Amino acid sequence: MIGQRKDDHVRLAAEQQRAHSGRNQFDEVSFVHHALAGIDRSDVSLATTFAGIAWQVPLYVNAMTGGSTKTGIINRDLAIAAAETGVPLASGSMSAYFKDPSCADTFSVLRTRNPDGFVLANVNANASTEQARRAVDLLRADALQIHVNTVQETVMPEGDRSFAAWVPRIQKIADAVDVPVIVKEVGFGLSRETVLMLRELGVQVADLGGRGGTDFARIENGRRELADYAYLHGFGQSTAACLLDAQGVGIPVLASGGVRNPLDVARALALGASGVGVSGGFLRTLLDGGVSALIAQITTWLDQLAALQTMLGARTPAELRRCDLTIHGDLRSFCTDRGIDTRPLAQRSRAVDAPHEPTGTTR
């Protein structure tokens, strides 16, 4: 049953990616072009450090799948690509492993085929501390993701309907495991209020997981006999909106959801992300072209991200936060309603000697 659900998720996610319109709110974030800002490519580094975590690149393959024979093959190929390119790699939800330990190898392959890489285990917010430890141990994981997905669970025919225990469970897990804990949304976004709550719970990093990429409300509605939750398609905040909302929250944030190209990666980093995750787009490439195509895509993205940093004058991903940005369209309206002043974003390069804020905006 759960294996079939995992296969359905992959199939529906790939179909969604192939039919995607191509636009999201990253298109409402623009760099101000300064024609003499460029630097030498030899001075550019892609390394990023946050919450005691050091990655050689700011791009990671975010949580996707596991729990069935087909998804085990996908995880094997993702691990091969991660090992070849050096990108960190997250497991899909490991709830299937807790229910059926015989599918352990569909998850552990992420480590066996990527022995020296940075691997993140993934559990849901209903997991016990014992299950969280088991997940970390199985993958010899360097960090643990806890995913929160009330919208998906609501639309999922067999989904959870009890969410009150999630906050204390997250806190218990954060206190119990020996690796950094990252809480992530699955495509509906983390609000500022939620990220501040996670900080108080002892969570080290928030993966904002915003709207714009794979829509799990649409996926789960496609699995319903009557498809009667269509009104929740597109629910939540975009990744760009979440990044603007999360300024000054006191813990590092990662950006995932709707990242389509290296320019989106640069935009997310410039808006304050310490790293940027991709799932659906990489899944589509893997399914359509195989592991060699995915390796080529990731390699190209990293090369082009370094080229963009060179053009923009950012020696490191963190220095992209000094680049000037303008916000327009519905994203600007969101900022107005949430009390976010976007004007300082367009003038950050003038404040070379001023103290550096994560996004350069004020509320």
PDB file of C-alpha atoms in Angstrom, residues 87-231:
ATOM      1  CA  VAL A  87      25.965  18.074  -3.825  1.00  0.00           C
ATOM      2  CA  PRO A  88      24.312  17.194  -0.499  1.00  0.00           C
ATOM      3  CA  LEU A  89      21.406  14.752  -0.779  1.00  0.00           C
ATOM      4  CA  ALA A  90      18.234  14.299   1.286  1.00  0.00           C
ATOM      5  CA  SER A  91      16.174  11.152   1.669  1.00  0.00           C
ATOM      6  CA  GLY A  92      12.462  11.066   1.096  1.00  0.00           C
ATOM      7  CA  SER A  93      10.193  10.396   4.068  1.00  0.00           C
ATOM      8  CA  MET A  94      11.351   7.246   5.846  1.00  0.00           C
ATOM      9  CA  SER A  95       7.925   6.382   7.281  1.00  0.00           C
ATOM     10  CA  ALA A  96       7.773   3.379   4.946  1.00  0.00           C
ATOM     11  CA  TYR A  97      10.929   1.989   6.598  1.00  0.00           C
ATOM     12  CA  PHE A  98       9.407   2.286  10.052  1.00  0.00           C
ATOM     13  CA  LYS A  99       6.345   0.322   8.917  1.00  0.00           C
ATOM     14  CA  ASP A 100       8.275  -2.227   6.852  1.00  0.00           C
ATOM     15  CA  PRO A 101      11.992  -2.589   7.648  1.00  0.00           C
ATOM     16  CA  SER A 102      12.415  -4.839   4.596  1.00  0.00           C
ATOM     17  CA  CYS A 103      12.477  -1.703   2.417  1.00  0.00           C
ATOM     18  CA  ALA A 104      15.497  -0.299   4.294  1.00  0.00           C
ATOM     19  CA  ASP A 105      17.786  -0.729   1.308  1.00  0.00           C
ATOM     20  CA  THR A 106      15.646   1.643  -0.780  1.00  0.00           C
ATOM     21  CA  PHE A 107      16.833   4.353   1.614  1.00  0.00           C
ATOM     22  CA  SER A 108      20.275   3.127   2.710  1.00  0.00           C
ATOM     23  CA  VAL A 109      21.395   3.104  -0.942  1.00  0.00           C
ATOM     24  CA  LEU A 110      21.669   6.888  -0.570  1.00  0.00           C
ATOM     25  CA  ARG A 111      24.685   6.218   1.660  1.00  0.00           C
ATOM     26  CA  THR A 112      26.096   3.045   0.147  1.00  0.00           C
ATOM     27  CA  ARG A 113      26.346   4.655  -3.302  1.00  0.00           C
ATOM     28  CA  ASN A 114      27.416   8.005  -1.840  1.00  0.00           C
ATOM     29  CA  PRO A 115      29.718   6.995   1.025  1.00  0.00           C
ATOM     30  CA  ASP A 116      31.518  10.302   1.503  1.00  0.00           C
ATOM     31  CA  GLY A 117      28.684  12.716   0.719  1.00  0.00           C
ATOM     32  CA  PHE A 118      26.514  14.840   2.982  1.00  0.00           C
ATOM     33  CA  VAL A 119      23.276  12.881   3.491  1.00  0.00           C
ATOM     34  CA  LEU A 120      20.122  14.022   5.266  1.00  0.00           C
ATOM     35  CA  ALA A 121      17.622  11.568   6.721  1.00  0.00           C
ATOM     36  CA  ASN A 122      13.939  12.528   6.641  1.00  0.00           C
ATOM     37  CA  VAL A 123      11.069  11.776   9.029  1.00  0.00           C
ATOM     38  CA  ASN A 124       7.608  13.205   9.528  1.00  0.00           C
ATOM     39  CA  ALA A 125       6.549  15.246  12.540  1.00  0.00           C
ATOM     40  CA  ASN A 126       4.749  12.249  14.037  1.00  0.00           C
ATOM     41  CA  ALA A 127       8.013  10.325  14.381  1.00  0.00           C
ATOM     42  CA  SER A 128       9.180   9.261  17.815  1.00  0.00           C
ATOM     43  CA  THR A 129      12.671  10.049  19.056  1.00  0.00           C
ATOM     44  CA  GLU A 130      13.524   6.362  18.656  1.00  0.00           C
ATOM     45  CA  GLN A 131      12.424   6.437  15.013  1.00  0.00           C
ATOM     46  CA  ALA A 132      14.386   9.615  14.389  1.00  0.00           C
ATOM     47  CA  ARG A 133      17.527   7.964  15.734  1.00  0.00           C
ATOM     48  CA  ARG A 134      16.877   4.864  13.598  1.00  0.00           C
ATOM     49  CA  ALA A 135      16.590   7.038  10.497  1.00  0.00           C
ATOM     50  CA  VAL A 136      19.872   8.788  11.240  1.00  0.00           C
ATOM     51  CA  ASP A 137      21.618   5.491  11.998  1.00  0.00           C
ATOM     52  CA  LEU A 138      20.380   3.740   8.845  1.00  0.00           C
ATOM     53  CA  LEU A 139      21.814   6.428   6.572  1.00  0.00           C
ATOM     54  CA  ARG A 140      24.714   7.417   8.812  1.00  0.00           C
ATOM     55  CA  ALA A 141      23.116  10.791   8.207  1.00  0.00           C
ATOM     56  CA  ASP A 142      24.886  14.100   8.684  1.00  0.00           C
ATOM     57  CA  ALA A 143      21.613  15.916   9.458  1.00  0.00           C
ATOM     58  CA  LEU A 144      17.943  15.127  10.005  1.00  0.00           C
ATOM     59  CA  GLN A 145      15.031  16.694   8.168  1.00  0.00           C
ATOM     60  CA  ILE A 146      11.601  16.732   9.800  1.00  0.00           C
ATOM     61  CA  HIS A 147       8.963  17.498   7.210  1.00  0.00           C
ATOM     62  CA  VAL A 148       5.718  19.280   8.053  1.00  0.00           C
ATOM     63  CA  ASN A 149       2.864  18.954   5.567  1.00  0.00           C
ATOM     64  CA  THR A 150      -0.578  19.617   7.031  1.00  0.00           C
ATOM     65  CA  VAL A 151      -1.998  20.597   3.634  1.00  0.00           C
ATOM     66  CA  GLN A 152      -0.773  17.416   1.967  1.00  0.00           C
ATOM     67  CA  GLU A 153      -2.021  15.254   4.837  1.00  0.00           C
ATOM     68  CA  THR A 154      -5.422  16.948   4.678  1.00  0.00           C
ATOM     69  CA  VAL A 155      -5.866  16.158   0.987  1.00  0.00           C
ATOM     70  CA  MET A 156      -4.245  12.699   1.134  1.00  0.00           C
ATOM     71  CA  PRO A 157      -7.023  10.072   1.280  1.00  0.00           C
ATOM     72  CA  GLU A 158      -5.194   8.109   3.998  1.00  0.00           C
ATOM     73  CA  GLY A 159      -3.466  11.139   5.533  1.00  0.00           C
ATOM     74  CA  ASP A 160      -3.133  12.214   9.152  1.00  0.00           C
ATOM     75  CA  ARG A 161      -5.870  14.299  10.718  1.00  0.00           C
ATOM     76  CA  SER A 162      -4.216  14.984  14.095  1.00  0.00           C
ATOM     77  CA  PHE A 163      -1.545  17.672  14.160  1.00  0.00           C
ATOM     78  CA  ALA A 164      -1.520  18.970  17.744  1.00  0.00           C
ATOM     79  CA  ALA A 165       1.355  16.701  18.784  1.00  0.00           C
ATOM     80  CA  TRP A 166       3.734  17.957  16.102  1.00  0.00           C
ATOM     81  CA  VAL A 167       5.204  20.854  18.095  1.00  0.00           C
ATOM     82  CA  PRO A 168       6.209  18.827  21.190  1.00  0.00           C
ATOM     83  CA  ARG A 169       7.462  15.957  19.002  1.00  0.00           C
ATOM     84  CA  ILE A 170       9.686  18.276  17.002  1.00  0.00           C
ATOM     85  CA  GLN A 171      11.151  19.649  20.217  1.00  0.00           C
ATOM     86  CA  LYS A 172      11.792  16.153  21.586  1.00  0.00           C
ATOM     87  CA  ILE A 173      13.545  15.071  18.407  1.00  0.00           C
ATOM     88  CA  ALA A 174      15.652  18.243  18.302  1.00  0.00           C
ATOM     89  CA  ASP A 175      16.754  17.517  21.880  1.00  0.00           C
ATOM     90  CA  ALA A 176      17.389  13.812  21.265  1.00  0.00           C
ATOM     91  CA  VAL A 177      19.454  13.456  18.097  1.00  0.00           C
ATOM     92  CA  ASP A 178      23.151  14.171  17.733  1.00  0.00           C
ATOM     93  CA  VAL A 179      23.004  15.783  14.285  1.00  0.00           C
ATOM     94  CA  PRO A 180      21.604  19.161  13.179  1.00  0.00           C
ATOM     95  CA  VAL A 181      17.807  19.200  12.817  1.00  0.00           C
ATOM     96  CA  ILE A 182      16.209  20.905   9.832  1.00  0.00           C
ATOM     97  CA  VAL A 183      12.438  21.366   9.643  1.00  0.00           C
ATOM     98  CA  LYS A 184      11.085  21.649   6.112  1.00  0.00           C
ATOM     99  CA  GLU A 185       7.784  22.304   4.433  1.00  0.00           C
ATOM    100  CA  VAL A 186       6.912  20.248   1.354  1.00  0.00           C
ATOM    101  CA  GLY A 187       5.754  23.061  -0.910  1.00  0.00           C
ATOM    102  CA  PHE A 188       3.347  25.294   1.003  1.00  0.00           C
ATOM    103  CA  GLY A 189       5.907  27.519   2.743  1.00  0.00           C
ATOM    104  CA  LEU A 190       7.026  28.345   6.277  1.00  0.00           C
ATOM    105  CA  SER A 191       5.784  31.682   7.578  1.00  0.00           C
ATOM    106  CA  ARG A 192       7.913  33.988   9.707  1.00  0.00           C
ATOM    107  CA  GLU A 193       5.868  33.044  12.756  1.00  0.00           C
ATOM    108  CA  THR A 194       6.501  29.346  12.127  1.00  0.00           C
ATOM    109  CA  VAL A 195      10.251  29.813  11.717  1.00  0.00           C
ATOM    110  CA  LEU A 196      10.436  31.805  14.952  1.00  0.00           C
ATOM    111  CA  MET A 197       8.571  28.994  16.706  1.00  0.00           C
ATOM    112  CA  LEU A 198      11.008  26.423  15.290  1.00  0.00           C
ATOM    113  CA  ARG A 199      13.912  28.445  16.637  1.00  0.00           C
ATOM    114  CA  GLU A 200      12.375  28.338  20.103  1.00  0.00           C
ATOM    115  CA  LEU A 201      11.952  24.560  19.786  1.00  0.00           C
ATOM    116  CA  GLY A 202      15.685  24.121  19.296  1.00  0.00           C
ATOM    117  CA  VAL A 203      15.590  23.522  15.546  1.00  0.00           C
ATOM    118  CA  GLN A 204      18.868  24.634  13.968  1.00  0.00           C
ATOM    119  CA  VAL A 205      17.746  25.289  10.371  1.00  0.00           C
ATOM    120  CA  ALA A 206      14.453  25.920   8.537  1.00  0.00           C
ATOM    121  CA  ASP A 207      13.920  24.759   4.948  1.00  0.00           C
ATOM    122  CA  LEU A 208      11.195  27.132   3.779  1.00  0.00           C
ATOM    123  CA  GLY A 209       9.790  24.728   1.145  1.00  0.00           C
ATOM    124  CA  GLY A 210       7.560  27.237  -0.596  1.00  0.00           C
ATOM    125  CA  ARG A 211       4.966  27.162  -3.360  1.00  0.00           C
ATOM    126  CA  GLY A 212       6.138  27.210  -6.954  1.00  0.00           C
ATOM    127  CA  GLY A 213       7.356  23.694  -7.630  1.00  0.00           C
ATOM    128  CA  THR A 214       5.699  20.333  -6.996  1.00  0.00           C
ATOM    129  CA  ASP A 215       2.202  20.851  -5.576  1.00  0.00           C
ATOM    130  CA  PHE A 216       1.381  18.008  -3.195  1.00  0.00           C
ATOM    131  CA  ALA A 217      -2.200  19.187  -2.780  1.00  0.00           C
ATOM    132  CA  ARG A 218      -2.611  18.605  -6.507  1.00  0.00           C
ATOM    133  CA  ILE A 219      -0.817  15.242  -6.293  1.00  0.00           C
ATOM    134  CA  GLU A 220      -2.956  13.950  -3.444  1.00  0.00           C
ATOM    135  CA  ASN A 221      -6.113  15.301  -5.036  1.00  0.00           C
ATOM    136  CA  GLY A 222      -5.191  13.284  -8.121  1.00  0.00           C
ATOM    137  CA  ARG A 223      -5.264  10.181  -5.940  1.00  0.00           C
ATOM    138  CA  ARG A 224      -8.759  10.938  -4.633  1.00  0.00           C
ATOM    139  CA  GLU A 225     -11.731   9.274  -6.305  1.00  0.00           C
ATOM    140  CA  LEU A 226     -13.662  12.535  -6.677  1.00  0.00           C
ATOM    141  CA  ALA A 227     -10.689  14.937  -6.847  1.00  0.00           C
ATOM    142  CA  ASP A 228     -12.747  17.172  -4.577  1.00  0.00           C
ATOM    143  CA  TYR A 229      -9.907  19.274  -3.101  1.00  0.00           C
ATOM    144  CA  ALA A 230      -9.050  21.142  -6.304  1.00  0.00           C
ATOM    145  CA  TYR A 231      -9.613  24.454  -4.504  1.00  0.00           C
TER     146      TYR A 231
END
